[in-house]
CSV table of C-alpha atoms in Angstrom, one decimal:
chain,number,residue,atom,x,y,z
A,1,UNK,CA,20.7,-54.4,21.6
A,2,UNK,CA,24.3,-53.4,22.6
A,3,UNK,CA,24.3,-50.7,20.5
A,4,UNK,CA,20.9,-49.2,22.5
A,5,UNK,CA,21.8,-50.0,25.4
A,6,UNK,CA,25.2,-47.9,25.1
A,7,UNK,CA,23.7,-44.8,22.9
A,8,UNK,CA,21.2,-44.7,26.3
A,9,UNK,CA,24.3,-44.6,28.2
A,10,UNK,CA,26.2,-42.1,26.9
A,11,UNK,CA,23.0,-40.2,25.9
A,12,UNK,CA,22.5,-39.9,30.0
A,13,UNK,CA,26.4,-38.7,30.1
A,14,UNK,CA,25.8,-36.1,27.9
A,15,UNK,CA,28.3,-37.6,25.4
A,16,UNK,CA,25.8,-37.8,22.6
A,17,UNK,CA,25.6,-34.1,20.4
A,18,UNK,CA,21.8,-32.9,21.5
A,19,UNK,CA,19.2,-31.8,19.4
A,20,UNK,CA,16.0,-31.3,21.9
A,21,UNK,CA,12.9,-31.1,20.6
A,22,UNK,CA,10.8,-27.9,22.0
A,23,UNK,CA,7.5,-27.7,22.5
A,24,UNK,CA,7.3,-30.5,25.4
A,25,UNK,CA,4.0,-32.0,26.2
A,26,UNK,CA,2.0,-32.1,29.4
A,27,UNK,CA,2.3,-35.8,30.7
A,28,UNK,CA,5.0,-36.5,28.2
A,29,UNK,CA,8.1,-38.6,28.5
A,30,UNK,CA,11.7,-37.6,27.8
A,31,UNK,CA,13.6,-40.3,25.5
A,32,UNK,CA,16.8,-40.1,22.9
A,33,UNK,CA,16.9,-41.3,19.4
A,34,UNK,CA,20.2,-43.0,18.2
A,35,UNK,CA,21.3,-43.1,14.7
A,36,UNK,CA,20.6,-40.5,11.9
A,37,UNK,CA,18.8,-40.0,9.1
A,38,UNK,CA,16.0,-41.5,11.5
A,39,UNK,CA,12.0,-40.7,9.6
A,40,UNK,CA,9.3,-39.5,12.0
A,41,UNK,CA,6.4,-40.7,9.9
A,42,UNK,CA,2.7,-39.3,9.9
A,43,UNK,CA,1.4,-43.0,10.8
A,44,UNK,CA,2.6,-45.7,12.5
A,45,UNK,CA,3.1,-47.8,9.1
A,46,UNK,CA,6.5,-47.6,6.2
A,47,UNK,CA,4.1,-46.5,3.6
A,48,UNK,CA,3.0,-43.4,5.9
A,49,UNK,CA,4.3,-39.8,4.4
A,50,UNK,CA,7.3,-39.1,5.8
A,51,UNK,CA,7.1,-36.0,8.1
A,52,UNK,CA,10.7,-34.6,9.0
A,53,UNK,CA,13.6,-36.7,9.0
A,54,UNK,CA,16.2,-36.4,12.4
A,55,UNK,CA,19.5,-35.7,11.1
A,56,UNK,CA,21.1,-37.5,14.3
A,57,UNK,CA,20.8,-38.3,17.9
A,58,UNK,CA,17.4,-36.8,19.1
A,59,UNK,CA,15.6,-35.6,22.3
A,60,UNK,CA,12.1,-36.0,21.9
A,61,UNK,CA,9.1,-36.2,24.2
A,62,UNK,CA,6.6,-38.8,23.9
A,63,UNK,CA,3.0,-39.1,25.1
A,64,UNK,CA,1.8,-42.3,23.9
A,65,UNK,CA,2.6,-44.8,21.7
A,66,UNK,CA,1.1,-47.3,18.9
A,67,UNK,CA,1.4,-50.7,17.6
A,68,UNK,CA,2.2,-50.7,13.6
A,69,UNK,CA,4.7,-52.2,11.2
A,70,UNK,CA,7.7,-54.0,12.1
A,71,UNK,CA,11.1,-52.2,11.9
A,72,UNK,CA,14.3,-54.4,12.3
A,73,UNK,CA,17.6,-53.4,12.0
A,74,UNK,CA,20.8,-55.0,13.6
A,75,UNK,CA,20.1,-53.3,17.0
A,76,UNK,CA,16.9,-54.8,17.4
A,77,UNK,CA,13.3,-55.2,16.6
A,78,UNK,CA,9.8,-53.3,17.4
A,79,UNK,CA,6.5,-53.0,16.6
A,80,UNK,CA,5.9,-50.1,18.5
A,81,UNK,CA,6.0,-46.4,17.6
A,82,UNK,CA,6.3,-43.1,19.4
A,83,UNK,CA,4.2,-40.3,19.0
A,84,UNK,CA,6.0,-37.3,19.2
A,85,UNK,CA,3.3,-34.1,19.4
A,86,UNK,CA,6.1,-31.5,18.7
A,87,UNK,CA,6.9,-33.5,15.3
A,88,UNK,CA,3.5,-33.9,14.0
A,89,UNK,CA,4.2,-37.7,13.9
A,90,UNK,CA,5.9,-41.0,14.9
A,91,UNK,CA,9.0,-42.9,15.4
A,92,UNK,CA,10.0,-46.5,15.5
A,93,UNK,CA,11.1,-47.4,18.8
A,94,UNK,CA,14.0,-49.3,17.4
A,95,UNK,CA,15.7,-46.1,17.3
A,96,UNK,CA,15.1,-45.3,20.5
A,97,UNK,CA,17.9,-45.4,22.7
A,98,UNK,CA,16.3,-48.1,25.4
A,99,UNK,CA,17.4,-51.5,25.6
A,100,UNK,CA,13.2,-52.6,25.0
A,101,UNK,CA,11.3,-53.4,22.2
A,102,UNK,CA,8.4,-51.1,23.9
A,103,UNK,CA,8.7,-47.6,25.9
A,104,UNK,CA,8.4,-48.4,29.7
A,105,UNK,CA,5.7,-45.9,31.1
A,106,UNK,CA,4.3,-44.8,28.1
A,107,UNK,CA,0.6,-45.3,27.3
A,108,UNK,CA,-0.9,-46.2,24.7
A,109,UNK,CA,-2.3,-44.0,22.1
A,110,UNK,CA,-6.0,-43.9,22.5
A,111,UNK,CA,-7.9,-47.2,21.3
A,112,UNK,CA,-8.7,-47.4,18.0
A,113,UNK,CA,-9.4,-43.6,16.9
A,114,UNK,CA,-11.8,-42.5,13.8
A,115,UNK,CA,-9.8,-42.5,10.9
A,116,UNK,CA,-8.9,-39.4,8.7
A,117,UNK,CA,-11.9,-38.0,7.3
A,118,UNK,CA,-12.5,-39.3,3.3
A,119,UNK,CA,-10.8,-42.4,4.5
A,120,UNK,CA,-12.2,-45.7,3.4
A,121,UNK,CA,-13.2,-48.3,6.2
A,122,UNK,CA,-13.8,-52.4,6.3
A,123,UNK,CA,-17.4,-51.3,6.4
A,124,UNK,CA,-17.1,-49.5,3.0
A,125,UNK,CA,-15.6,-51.7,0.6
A,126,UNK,CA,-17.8,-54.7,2.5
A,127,UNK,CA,-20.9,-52.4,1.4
A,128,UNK,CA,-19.8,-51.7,-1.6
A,129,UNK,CA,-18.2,-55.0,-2.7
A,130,UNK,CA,-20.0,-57.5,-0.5
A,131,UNK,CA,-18.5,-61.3,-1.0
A,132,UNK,CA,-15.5,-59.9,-2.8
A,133,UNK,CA,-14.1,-58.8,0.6
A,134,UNK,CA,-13.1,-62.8,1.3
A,135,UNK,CA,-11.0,-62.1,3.8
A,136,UNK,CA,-11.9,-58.8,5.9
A,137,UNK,CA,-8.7,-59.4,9.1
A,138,UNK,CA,-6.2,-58.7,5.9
A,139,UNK,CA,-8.3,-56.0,3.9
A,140,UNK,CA,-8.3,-54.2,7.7
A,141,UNK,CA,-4.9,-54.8,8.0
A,142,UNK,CA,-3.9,-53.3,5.1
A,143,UNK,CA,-6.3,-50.1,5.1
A,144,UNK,CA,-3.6,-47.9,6.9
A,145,UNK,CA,-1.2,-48.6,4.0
A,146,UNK,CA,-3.9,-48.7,1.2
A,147,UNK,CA,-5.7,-45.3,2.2
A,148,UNK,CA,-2.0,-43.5,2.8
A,149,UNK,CA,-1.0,-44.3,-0.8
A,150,UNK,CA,-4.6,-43.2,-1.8
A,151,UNK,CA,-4.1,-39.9,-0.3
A,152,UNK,CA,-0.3,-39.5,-1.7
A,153,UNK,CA,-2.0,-40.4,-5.6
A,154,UNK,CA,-4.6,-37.9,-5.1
A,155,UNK,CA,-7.2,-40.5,-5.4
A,156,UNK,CA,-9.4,-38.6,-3.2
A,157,UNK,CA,-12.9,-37.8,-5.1
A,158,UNK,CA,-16.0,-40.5,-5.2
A,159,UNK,CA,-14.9,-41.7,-9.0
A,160,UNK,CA,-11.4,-42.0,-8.5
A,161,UNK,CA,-11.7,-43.3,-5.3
A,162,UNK,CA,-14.5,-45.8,-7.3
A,163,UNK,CA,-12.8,-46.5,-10.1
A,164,UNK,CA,-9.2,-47.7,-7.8
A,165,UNK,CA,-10.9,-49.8,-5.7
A,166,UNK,CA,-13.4,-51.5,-8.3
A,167,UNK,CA,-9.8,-52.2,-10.0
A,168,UNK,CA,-8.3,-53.7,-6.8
A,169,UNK,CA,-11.2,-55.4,-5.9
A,170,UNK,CA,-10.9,-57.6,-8.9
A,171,UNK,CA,-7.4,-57.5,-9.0
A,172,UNK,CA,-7.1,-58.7,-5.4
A,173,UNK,CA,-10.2,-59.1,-3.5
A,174,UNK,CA,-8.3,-55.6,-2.1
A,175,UNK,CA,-5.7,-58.3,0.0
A,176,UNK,CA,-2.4,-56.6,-0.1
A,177,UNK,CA,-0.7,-59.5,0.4
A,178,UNK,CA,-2.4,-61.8,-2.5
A,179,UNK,CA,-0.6,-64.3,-5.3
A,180,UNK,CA,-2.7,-65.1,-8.6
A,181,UNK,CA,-3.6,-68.3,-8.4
A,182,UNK,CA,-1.8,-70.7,-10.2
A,183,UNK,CA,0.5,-68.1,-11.4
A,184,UNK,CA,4.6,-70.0,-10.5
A,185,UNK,CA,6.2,-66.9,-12.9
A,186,UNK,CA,8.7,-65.8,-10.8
A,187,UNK,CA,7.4,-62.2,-11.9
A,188,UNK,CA,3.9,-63.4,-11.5
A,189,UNK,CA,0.9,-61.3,-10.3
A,190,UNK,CA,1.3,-59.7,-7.0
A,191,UNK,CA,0.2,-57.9,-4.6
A,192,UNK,CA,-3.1,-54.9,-4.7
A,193,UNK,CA,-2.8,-54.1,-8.3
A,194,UNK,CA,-0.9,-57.7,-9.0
A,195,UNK,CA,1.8,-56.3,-10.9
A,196,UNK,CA,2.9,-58.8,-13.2
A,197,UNK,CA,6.5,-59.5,-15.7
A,198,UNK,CA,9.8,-57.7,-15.0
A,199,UNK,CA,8.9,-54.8,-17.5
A,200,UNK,CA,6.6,-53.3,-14.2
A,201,UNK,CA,8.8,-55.1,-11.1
A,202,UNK,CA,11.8,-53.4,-12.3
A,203,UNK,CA,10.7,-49.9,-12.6
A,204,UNK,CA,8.4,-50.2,-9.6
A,205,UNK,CA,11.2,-51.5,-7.5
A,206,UNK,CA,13.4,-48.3,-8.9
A,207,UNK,CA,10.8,-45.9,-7.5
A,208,UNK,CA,10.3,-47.6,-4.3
A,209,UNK,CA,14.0,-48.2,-4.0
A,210,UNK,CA,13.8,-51.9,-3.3
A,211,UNK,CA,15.3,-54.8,-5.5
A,212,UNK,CA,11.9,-56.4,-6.8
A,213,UNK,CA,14.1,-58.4,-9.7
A,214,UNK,CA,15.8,-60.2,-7.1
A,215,UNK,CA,13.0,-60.0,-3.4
A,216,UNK,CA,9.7,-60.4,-6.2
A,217,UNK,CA,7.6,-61.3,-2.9
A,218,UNK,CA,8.6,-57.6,-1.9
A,219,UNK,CA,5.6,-57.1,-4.2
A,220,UNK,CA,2.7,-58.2,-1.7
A,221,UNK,CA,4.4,-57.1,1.6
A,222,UNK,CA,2.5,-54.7,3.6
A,223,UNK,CA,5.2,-51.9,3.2
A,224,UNK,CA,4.9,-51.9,-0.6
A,225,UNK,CA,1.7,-53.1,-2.1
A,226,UNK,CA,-0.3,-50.4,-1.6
A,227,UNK,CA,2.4,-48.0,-2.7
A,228,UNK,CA,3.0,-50.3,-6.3
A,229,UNK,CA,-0.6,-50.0,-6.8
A,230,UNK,CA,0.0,-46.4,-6.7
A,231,UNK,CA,2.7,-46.6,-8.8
A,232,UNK,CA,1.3,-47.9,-11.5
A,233,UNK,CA,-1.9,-45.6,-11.1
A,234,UNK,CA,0.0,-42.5,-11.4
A,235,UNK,CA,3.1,-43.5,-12.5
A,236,UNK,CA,3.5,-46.5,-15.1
A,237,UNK,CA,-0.1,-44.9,-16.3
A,238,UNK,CA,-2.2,-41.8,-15.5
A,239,UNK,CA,-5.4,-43.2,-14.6
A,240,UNK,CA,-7.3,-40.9,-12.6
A,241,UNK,CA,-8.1,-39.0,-15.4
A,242,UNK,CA,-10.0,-41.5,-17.1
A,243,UNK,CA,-11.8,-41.9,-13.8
A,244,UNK,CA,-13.0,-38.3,-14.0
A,245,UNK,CA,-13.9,-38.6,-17.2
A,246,UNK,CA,-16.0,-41.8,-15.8
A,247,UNK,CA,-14.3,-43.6,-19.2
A,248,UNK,CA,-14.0,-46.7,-16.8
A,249,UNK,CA,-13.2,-49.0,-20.1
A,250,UNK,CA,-9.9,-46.7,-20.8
A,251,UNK,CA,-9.3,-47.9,-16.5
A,252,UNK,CA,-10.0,-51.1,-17.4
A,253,UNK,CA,-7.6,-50.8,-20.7
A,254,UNK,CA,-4.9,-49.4,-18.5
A,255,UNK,CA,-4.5,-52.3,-16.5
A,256,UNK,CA,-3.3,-54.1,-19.3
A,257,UNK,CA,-5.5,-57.1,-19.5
A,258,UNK,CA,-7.1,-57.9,-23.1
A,259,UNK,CA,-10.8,-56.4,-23.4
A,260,UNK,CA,-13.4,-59.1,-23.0
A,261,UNK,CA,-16.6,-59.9,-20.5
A,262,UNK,CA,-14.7,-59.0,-17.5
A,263,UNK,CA,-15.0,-54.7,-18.5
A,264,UNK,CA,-18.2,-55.3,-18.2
A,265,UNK,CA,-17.9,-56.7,-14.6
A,266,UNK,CA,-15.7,-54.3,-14.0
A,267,UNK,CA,-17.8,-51.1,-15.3
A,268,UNK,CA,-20.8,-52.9,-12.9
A,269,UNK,CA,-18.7,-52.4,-9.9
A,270,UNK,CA,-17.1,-48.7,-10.6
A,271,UNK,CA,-21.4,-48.3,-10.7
A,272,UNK,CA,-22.1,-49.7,-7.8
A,273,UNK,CA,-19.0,-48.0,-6.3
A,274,UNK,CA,-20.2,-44.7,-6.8
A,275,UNK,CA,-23.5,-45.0,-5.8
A,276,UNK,CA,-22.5,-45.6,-2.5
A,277,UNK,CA,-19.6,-43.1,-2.4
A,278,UNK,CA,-22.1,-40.4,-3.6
A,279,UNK,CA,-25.0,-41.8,-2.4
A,280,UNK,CA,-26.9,-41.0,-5.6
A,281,UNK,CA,-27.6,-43.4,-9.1
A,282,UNK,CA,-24.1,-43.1,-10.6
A,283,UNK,CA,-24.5,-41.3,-14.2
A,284,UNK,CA,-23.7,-42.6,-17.4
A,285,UNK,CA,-20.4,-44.8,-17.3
A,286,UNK,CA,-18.3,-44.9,-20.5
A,287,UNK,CA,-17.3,-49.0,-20.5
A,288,UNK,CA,-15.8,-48.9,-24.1
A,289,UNK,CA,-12.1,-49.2,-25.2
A,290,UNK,CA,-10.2,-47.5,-28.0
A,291,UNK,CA,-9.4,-49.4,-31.5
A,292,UNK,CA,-5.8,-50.0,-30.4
A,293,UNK,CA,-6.7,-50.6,-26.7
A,294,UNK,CA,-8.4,-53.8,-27.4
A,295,UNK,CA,-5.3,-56.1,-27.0
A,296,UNK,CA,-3.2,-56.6,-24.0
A,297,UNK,CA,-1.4,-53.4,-23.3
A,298,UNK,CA,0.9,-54.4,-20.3
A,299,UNK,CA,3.7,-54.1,-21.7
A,300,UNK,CA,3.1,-50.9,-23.6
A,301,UNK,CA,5.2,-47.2,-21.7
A,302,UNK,CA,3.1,-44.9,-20.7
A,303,UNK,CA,4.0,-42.4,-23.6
A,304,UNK,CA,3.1,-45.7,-25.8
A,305,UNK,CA,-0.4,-46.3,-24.0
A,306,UNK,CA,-1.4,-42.9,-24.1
A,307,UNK,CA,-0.8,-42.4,-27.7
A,308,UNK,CA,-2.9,-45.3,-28.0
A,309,UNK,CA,-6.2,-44.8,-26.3
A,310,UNK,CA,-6.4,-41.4,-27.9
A,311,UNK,CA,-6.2,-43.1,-31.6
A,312,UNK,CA,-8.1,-45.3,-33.0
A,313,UNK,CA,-12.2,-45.7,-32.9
A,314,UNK,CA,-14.0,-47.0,-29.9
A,315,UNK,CA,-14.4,-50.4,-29.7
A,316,UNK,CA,-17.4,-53.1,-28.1
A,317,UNK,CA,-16.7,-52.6,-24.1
């Protein structure tokens, strides 16, 4: 904490370059960041878009504040973040230039506010996905996270949003922080989407910018499952096509696992999914896989797997 502590000190000296932030708020407290490079964040949570970034020591007003992820670095640790109005977002308090974990004389933020419209709740995927939610304390926990990396893959119409969380939901019972049972690979299925063999940790590590080779657990932390399950939606694949296209065995095919009886349980549940999200019958669901889709794709690129389900002839789904 020395390192706060003194960057308060010489912040009240007027040592410290300033950078104030305008706009002040009514009933708003004056505080100074330390450090640079410092994200303001549109959520309290790591996965949360990154707003504006504060190139060094920062004044900023604050009118309330909110318990989310856990920053630590050497000076310290929080759970708390500021909201700053004039940024449009929030700010660990670890960067903050006060020798506490929380701000002293700061409210805070307003209960447990609606979340963003389109935004999927507990009480959605337990209505759509009844005793599949096992566990509802760590779905809710990991909603923030989940519906951020939603909204940053453009999974935001009733059959992508369907097709996704039919996938996770048998991936993972949609707990972000889930191991396969049984499953002692050190590159073993993790995590939302359970990303599985160093063919997907290393590339999904190299877009997150984490080592998942040599910190595999990385994989079902809160910071970085929803955001691999997005990877691998958009990145290692491009699914939400297929979800458009309501081709839900092509999903199914994407995810890598050989076809069988479980396309069918999964085709039930992208159903069931969208009747709820559109509240209407869902229409005609294509379950069926390509010739060359049939197999285990997982290890397949995405230029590989593309060129395969658009060959071939479709197969039993």
């Amino acid at each position: 904490m020395l390192l706060r502590r003194l960057t308060t000190l010489f912040a009240g000296l007027g040592i410290v370059a300033a950078g104030l932030v305008a706009a002040t708020p009514a009933q708003a407290t004056g505080f100074r960041t330390f450090g640079s490079g410092v994200n303001v964040r549109a959520d309290a949570y790591l996965s949360s878009a990154v707003v504006t970034t504060l190139p060094g020591p920062t004044n900023i007003e604050v009118d309330c504040q909110k318990h989310g992820d856990r920053v630590t670095i050497d000076e310290g640790t929080s759970e708390w973040w500021a909201h700053v109005p004039a940024l449009g977002g929030y700010v660990t308090v670890v960067y903050v230039a006060i020798p506490e974990d929380k701000l002293p004389g700061v409210p805070e933020c307003g209960g447990n506010p609606n979340p963003p419209a389109g935004d999927i709740t507990l009480a959605d995927v337990q209505a759509m996905f009844g005793s599949r939610i096992a566990n509802p304390s760590i779905v809710q926990q990991g909603l923030p996270s989940l519906n951020q990396a939603m909204r940053d893959a453009q999974i935001n119409t009733p059959y992508r949003k369907a097709a996704f969380l039919a996938t996770l939901v048998h991936e993972s019972r949609l707990e972000y922080n889930i191991r396969e049972i049984g499953d002692t690979r050190p590159y073993g299925g993790r995590g939302y989407i359970q990303l599985t063999g160093d063919f997907n940790y290393r590339p999904a590590g190299q877009w997150l910018g984490v080592d998942l080779i040599a910190n595999p657990e990385l994989a079902r932390d809160i910071r970085y499952s929803a955001q691999i399950a997005r990877w691998y939606w958009t990145v290692a694949r491009n699914i939400n096509p297929y979800a458009d296209q309501l081709k839900m065995g092509r999903v199914n095919a994407a995810i890598g696992y050989p076809a069988g009886a479980e396309d069918q349980r999964r085709c039930d549940t992208f159903r069931t999914a969208i009747a709820y999200l559109t509240g209407q019958p869902a229409p005609a669901v294509n379950c069926s896989r390509t010739a060359k889709t049939m197999g285990d794709t997982s290890k397949l690129t995405r230029a590989q797997f593309e060129a395969a389900v658009n060959e071939g002839t479709p197969g039993l789904g």
